[in-house]
PDB file of C-alpha atoms in Angstrom:
ATOM      1  CA  MET B  29     -12.984  -6.859   0.585  1.00 95.00           C
ATOM      2  CA  SER B  30     -14.046  -4.044  -1.733  1.00 97.00           C
ATOM      3  CA  TYR B  31     -11.805  -2.121  -4.119  1.00 98.00           C
ATOM      4  CA  LYS B  32     -12.061   0.834  -6.501  1.00 98.00           C
ATOM      5  CA  LYS B  33     -11.428   1.153 -10.198  1.00 98.00           C
ATOM      6  CA  VAL B  34     -11.962   3.681 -12.966  1.00 98.00           C
ATOM      7  CA  VAL B  35     -14.545   2.718 -15.575  1.00 98.00           C
ATOM      8  CA  LEU B  36     -15.734   4.294 -18.784  1.00 96.00           C
ATOM      9  CA  ASN B  37     -19.176   3.248 -19.968  1.00 96.00           C
ATOM     10  CA  GLU B  38     -18.814   4.985 -23.329  1.00 97.00           C
ATOM     11  CA  PHE B  39     -15.971   6.474 -25.329  1.00 97.00           C
ATOM     12  CA  GLY B  40     -15.543  10.235 -25.056  1.00 97.00           C
ATOM     13  CA  ASN B  41     -14.103  13.127 -23.106  1.00 96.00           C
ATOM     14  CA  PRO B  42     -12.685  12.854 -19.556  1.00 96.00           C
ATOM     15  CA  ASP B  43     -16.171  13.130 -18.042  1.00 97.00           C
ATOM     16  CA  VAL B  44     -16.906   9.539 -19.188  1.00 97.00           C
ATOM     17  CA  LEU B  45     -14.439   8.287 -16.542  1.00 97.00           C
ATOM     18  CA  HIS B  46     -16.035   7.265 -13.238  1.00 97.00           C
ATOM     19  CA  VAL B  47     -14.642   5.727 -10.068  1.00 98.00           C
ATOM     20  CA  VAL B  48     -16.690   2.715  -9.010  1.00 98.00           C
ATOM     21  CA  THR B  49     -16.452   0.410  -6.031  1.00 98.00           C
ATOM     22  CA  GLU B  50     -16.503  -3.333  -6.584  1.00 98.00           C
ATOM     23  CA  ASP B  51     -17.846  -5.384  -3.676  1.00 98.00           C
ATOM     24  CA  SER B  52     -15.214  -8.119  -3.724  1.00 98.00           C
ATOM     25  CA  LEU B  53     -11.740  -8.755  -5.081  1.00 98.00           C
ATOM     26  CA  PRO B  54     -11.443 -10.742  -8.322  1.00 97.00           C
ATOM     27  CA  GLU B  55     -10.290 -14.334  -7.845  1.00 98.00           C
ATOM     28  CA  PRO B  56      -7.572 -15.720 -10.117  1.00 98.00           C
ATOM     29  CA  ASN B  57      -8.278 -18.768 -12.277  1.00 97.00           C
ATOM     30  CA  ALA B  58      -5.633 -21.296 -13.257  1.00 98.00           C
ATOM     31  CA  GLY B  59      -2.677 -19.519 -14.846  1.00 97.00           C
ATOM     32  CA  GLU B  60      -3.702 -16.115 -13.486  1.00 98.00           C
ATOM     33  CA  VAL B  61      -2.339 -13.813 -10.809  1.00 98.00           C
ATOM     34  CA  ARG B  62      -4.140 -11.134  -8.821  1.00 98.00           C
ATOM     35  CA  VAL B  63      -2.037  -7.973  -8.640  1.00 98.00           C
ATOM     36  CA  LYS B  64      -2.419  -5.053  -6.245  1.00 98.00           C
ATOM     37  CA  VAL B  65      -1.647  -2.094  -8.486  1.00 98.00           C
ATOM     38  CA  LEU B  66       0.930   0.356  -7.142  1.00 98.00           C
ATOM     39  CA  ALA B  67       1.349   2.549 -10.241  1.00 98.00           C
ATOM     40  CA  ALA B  68      -0.342   2.923 -13.608  1.00 97.00           C
ATOM     41  CA  SER B  69       0.699   5.373 -16.269  1.00 92.00           C
ATOM     42  CA  ALA B  70      -1.497   8.073 -17.756  1.00 90.00           C
ATOM     43  CA  THR B  71      -0.328   8.279 -21.361  1.00 87.00           C
ATOM     44  CA  PHE B  72      -1.436   9.764 -24.633  1.00 89.00           C
ATOM     45  CA  THR B  73      -2.342   6.219 -25.637  1.00 90.00           C
ATOM     46  CA  ASP B  74      -4.809   6.074 -22.723  1.00 93.00           C
ATOM     47  CA  THR B  75      -6.399   9.260 -24.067  1.00 94.00           C
ATOM     48  CA  LEU B  76      -6.832   7.658 -27.487  1.00 95.00           C
ATOM     49  CA  VAL B  77      -8.351   4.537 -25.905  1.00 94.00           C
ATOM     50  CA  ARG B  78     -10.739   6.691 -23.839  1.00 96.00           C
ATOM     51  CA  LYS B  79     -11.845   8.518 -26.991  1.00 96.00           C
ATOM     52  CA  GLY B  80     -12.299   5.221 -28.853  1.00 95.00           C
ATOM     53  CA  ILE B  81      -9.804   6.170 -31.581  1.00 96.00           C
ATOM     54  CA  TYR B  82      -6.758   4.051 -30.707  1.00 94.00           C
ATOM     55  CA  TYR B  83      -5.794   2.170 -33.858  1.00 92.00           C
ATOM     56  CA  GLY B  84      -6.558  -1.537 -33.633  1.00 91.00           C
ATOM     57  CA  PHE B  85      -8.264  -1.361 -30.230  1.00 92.00           C
ATOM     58  CA  LYS B  86     -11.178  -3.812 -30.375  1.00 93.00           C
ATOM     59  CA  GLU B  87     -12.577  -3.648 -26.824  1.00 94.00           C
ATOM     60  CA  THR B  88     -15.848  -1.847 -26.173  1.00 95.00           C
ATOM     61  CA  PRO B  89     -17.144  -0.168 -23.005  1.00 96.00           C
ATOM     62  CA  PRO B  90     -17.665  -0.706 -20.227  1.00 96.00           C
ATOM     63  CA  LEU B  91     -13.963  -1.059 -19.473  1.00 95.00           C
ATOM     64  CA  SER B  92     -11.213   0.339 -17.310  1.00 96.00           C
ATOM     65  CA  PRO B  93      -8.461   2.193 -19.137  1.00 95.00           C
ATOM     66  CA  GLY B  94      -4.817   1.893 -18.196  1.00 96.00           C
ATOM     67  CA  TYR B  95      -2.214   0.686 -20.684  1.00 94.00           C
ATOM     68  CA  ASP B  96       0.438  -0.454 -18.226  1.00 96.00           C
ATOM     69  CA  MET B  97       1.001  -1.032 -14.538  1.00 97.00           C
ATOM     70  CA  VAL B  98       3.379  -2.024 -11.776  1.00 98.00           C
ATOM     71  CA  GLY B  99       2.066  -3.845  -8.727  1.00 98.00           C
ATOM     72  CA  VAL B 100       2.662  -6.636  -6.272  1.00 98.00           C
ATOM     73  CA  VAL B 101       1.511 -10.225  -6.542  1.00 98.00           C
ATOM     74  CA  ASP B 102      -1.447 -10.502  -4.168  1.00 97.00           C
ATOM     75  CA  LYS B 103      -2.751 -13.994  -4.974  1.00 98.00           C
ATOM     76  CA  VAL B 104      -1.831 -16.731  -7.452  1.00 97.00           C
ATOM     77  CA  GLY B 105      -4.106 -19.155  -9.231  1.00 97.00           C
ATOM     78  CA  ALA B 106      -3.473 -22.838  -9.791  1.00 96.00           C
ATOM     79  CA  ASP B 107      -0.645 -23.821 -12.124  1.00 95.00           C
ATOM     80  CA  VAL B 108       1.347 -20.634 -11.430  1.00 96.00           C
ATOM     81  CA  SER B 109       4.966 -20.883 -10.352  1.00 93.00           C
ATOM     82  CA  GLY B 110       7.781 -18.390  -9.920  1.00 93.00           C
ATOM     83  CA  LEU B 111       5.533 -15.507  -8.896  1.00 96.00           C
ATOM     84  CA  ASP B 112       5.591 -15.388  -5.107  1.00 95.00           C
ATOM     85  CA  LEU B 113       3.264 -13.279  -3.003  1.00 97.00           C
ATOM     86  CA  GLY B 114       4.678  -9.780  -2.575  1.00 97.00           C
ATOM     87  CA  LEU B 115       6.819  -9.899  -5.735  1.00 97.00           C
ATOM     88  CA  THR B 116       6.763  -6.586  -7.624  1.00 98.00           C
ATOM     89  CA  VAL B 117       5.767  -7.093 -11.258  1.00 98.00           C
ATOM     90  CA  ALA B 118       5.030  -5.048 -14.376  1.00 98.00           C
ATOM     91  CA  ASP B 119       2.747  -5.639 -17.336  1.00 97.00           C
ATOM     92  CA  LEU B 120       1.578  -4.035 -20.559  1.00 95.00           C
ATOM     93  CA  THR B 121      -2.138  -4.477 -19.941  1.00 95.00           C
ATOM     94  CA  VAL B 122      -3.413  -2.340 -22.889  1.00 93.00           C
ATOM     95  CA  TYR B 123      -6.503  -1.644 -20.774  1.00 95.00           C
ATOM     96  CA  GLY B 124      -7.632  -2.351 -17.222  1.00 96.00           C
ATOM     97  CA  ALA B 125      -4.781  -0.887 -15.148  1.00 97.00           C
ATOM     98  CA  TYR B 126      -6.766   1.990 -13.610  1.00 98.00           C
ATOM     99  CA  THR B 127      -7.785  -0.141 -10.659  1.00 98.00           C
ATOM    100  CA  GLU B 128      -6.583  -1.148  -7.225  1.00 98.00           C
ATOM    101  CA  TYR B 129      -6.589  -4.883  -8.106  1.00 98.00           C
ATOM    102  CA  LEU B 130      -6.620  -6.780 -11.381  1.00 98.00           C
ATOM    103  CA  LEU B 131      -6.144 -10.268 -12.767  1.00 98.00           C
ATOM    104  CA  ARG B 132      -3.367 -10.934 -15.285  1.00 98.00           C
ATOM    105  CA  PRO B 133      -2.093 -14.027 -17.057  1.00 98.00           C
ATOM    106  CA  ALA B 134       0.966 -15.160 -15.107  1.00 98.00           C
ATOM    107  CA  ASP B 135       3.043 -15.424 -18.273  1.00 97.00           C
ATOM    108  CA  SER B 136       2.520 -11.734 -19.104  1.00 97.00           C
ATOM    109  CA  LEU B 137       4.068 -10.446 -15.866  1.00 98.00           C
ATOM    110  CA  VAL B 138       7.686  -9.332 -15.643  1.00 96.00           C
ATOM    111  CA  PRO B 139       9.477  -9.056 -12.275  1.00 97.00           C
ATOM    112  CA  VAL B 140      10.647  -5.565 -11.326  1.00 97.00           C
ATOM    113  CA  PRO B 141      14.089  -5.424  -9.710  1.00 95.00           C
ATOM    114  CA  GLU B 142      14.098  -4.647  -5.993  1.00 94.00           C
ATOM    115  CA  GLY B 143      14.580  -1.034  -4.993  1.00 95.00           C
ATOM    116  CA  ILE B 144      13.027   0.519  -8.093  1.00 96.00           C
ATOM    117  CA  ASP B 145      10.201   2.930  -7.356  1.00 96.00           C
ATOM    118  CA  PRO B 146       6.927   1.696  -8.951  1.00 97.00           C
ATOM    119  CA  ALA B 147       6.337   5.110 -10.562  1.00 94.00           C
ATOM    120  CA  ASP B 148       9.770   4.923 -12.202  1.00 92.00           C
ATOM    121  CA  ALA B 149       9.297   1.302 -13.234  1.00 95.00           C
ATOM    122  CA  VAL B 150       5.924   1.892 -14.912  1.00 95.00           C
ATOM    123  CA  SER B 151       7.520   4.450 -17.249  1.00 88.00           C
ATOM    124  CA  MET B 152       9.625   1.642 -18.708  1.00 88.00           C
ATOM    125  CA  VAL B 153       6.701  -0.536 -19.708  1.00 90.00           C
ATOM    126  CA  LEU B 154       5.177   1.416 -22.601  1.00 89.00           C
ATOM    127  CA  SER B 155       7.238   4.544 -23.178  1.00 89.00           C
ATOM    128  CA  TYR B 156      10.783   3.223 -22.957  1.00 88.00           C
ATOM    129  CA  VAL B 157      10.014  -0.084 -24.660  1.00 88.00           C
ATOM    130  CA  THR B 158       8.376   1.869 -27.507  1.00 89.00           C
ATOM    131  CA  ALA B 159      11.436   4.119 -27.787  1.00 91.00           C
ATOM    132  CA  TYR B 160      13.759   1.108 -27.733  1.00 90.00           C
ATOM    133  CA  GLN B 161      11.784  -0.659 -30.466  1.00 91.00           C
ATOM    134  CA  MET B 162      11.739   2.474 -32.614  1.00 91.00           C
ATOM    135  CA  LEU B 163      15.509   2.875 -32.337  1.00 91.00           C
ATOM    136  CA  HIS B 164      16.597  -0.732 -32.633  1.00 91.00           C
ATOM    137  CA  ARG B 165      13.888  -2.742 -34.401  1.00 93.00           C
ATOM    138  CA  VAL B 166      12.673  -0.102 -36.848  1.00 93.00           C
ATOM    139  CA  ALA B 167      15.479   2.434 -37.411  1.00 91.00           C
ATOM    140  CA  LYS B 168      18.285  -0.015 -36.541  1.00 94.00           C
ATOM    141  CA  VAL B 169      20.361   2.827 -35.051  1.00 92.00           C
ATOM    142  CA  LYS B 170      23.967   1.905 -34.289  1.00 92.00           C
ATOM    143  CA  ARG B 171      26.299   3.358 -31.656  1.00 88.00           C
ATOM    144  CA  GLY B 172      27.812   6.639 -32.887  1.00 89.00           C
ATOM    145  CA  GLN B 173      24.932   7.483 -35.233  1.00 90.00           C
ATOM    146  CA  SER B 174      22.774  10.578 -34.685  1.00 88.00           C
ATOM    147  CA  ILE B 175      19.016  10.866 -34.779  1.00 87.00           C
ATOM    148  CA  LEU B 176      16.599  13.786 -34.945  1.00 89.00           C
ATOM    149  CA  VAL B 177      13.656  13.593 -32.542  1.00 88.00           C
ATOM    150  CA  HIS B 178      10.661  15.753 -33.386  1.00 86.00           C
ATOM    151  CA  GLY B 179       8.348  16.565 -30.481  1.00 81.00           C
ATOM    152  CA  ALA B 180      10.334  15.208 -27.545  1.00 83.00           C
ATOM    153  CA  GLY B 181       7.835  16.680 -25.063  1.00 84.00           C
ATOM    154  CA  GLY B 182       5.979  13.399 -24.534  1.00 84.00           C
ATOM    155  CA  ALA B 183       6.967  10.223 -22.737  1.00 85.00           C
ATOM    156  CA  VAL B 184       8.338   8.350 -25.758  1.00 87.00           C
ATOM    157  CA  GLY B 185      10.175  11.444 -27.003  1.00 88.00           C
ATOM    158  CA  THR B 186      11.714  11.920 -23.577  1.00 87.00           C
ATOM    159  CA  ALA B 187      12.827   8.291 -23.589  1.00 88.00           C
ATOM    160  CA  LEU B 188      14.370   8.771 -27.047  1.00 89.00           C
ATOM    161  CA  ILE B 189      16.504  11.721 -25.993  1.00 87.00           C
ATOM    162  CA  GLU B 190      17.644  10.347 -22.647  1.00 82.00           C
ATOM    163  CA  ARG B 191      21.295   9.474 -22.951  1.00 65.00           C
ATOM    164  CA  SER B 192      22.616   6.120 -21.845  1.00 53.00           C
ATOM    165  CA  GLU B 193      25.574   6.092 -19.479  1.00 47.00           C
ATOM    166  CA  GLU B 194      27.056   2.901 -20.948  1.00 47.00           C
TER     167      GLU B 194
END
């Protein structure tokens, strides 16, 4: 079975992105899972990766961008347990999520609770986890304290200003 994915063969502007068709689905090795991607984010980080200026990014083209994804388990490799076919999962891929199918290490996948829309779930992977880490690991904000968010127009800024209903 064939599938499509987005590939960039060189870093640059949006015109370096091309949709290609692969002739056959990738097969998982031991410890891997094949995921049918349902949603992948399109973030500022993906733009930096595409341009080749994302700090610490070591991969070189050709590659598929896509920093995070939500999908369903399509096939499991040997030595994988707890990830049944059809289970909805999420992962912080860093690259490779702009595809219909991809292989991921089983231990990097996180189950997504039933009933959550994949497009909603994928926003949690990079943007909301980044916001959470900024607030709690870096700033160590406590309940009742106030913060000032500059530039809340992006995904992480939006996550920072969203109020919890706890």
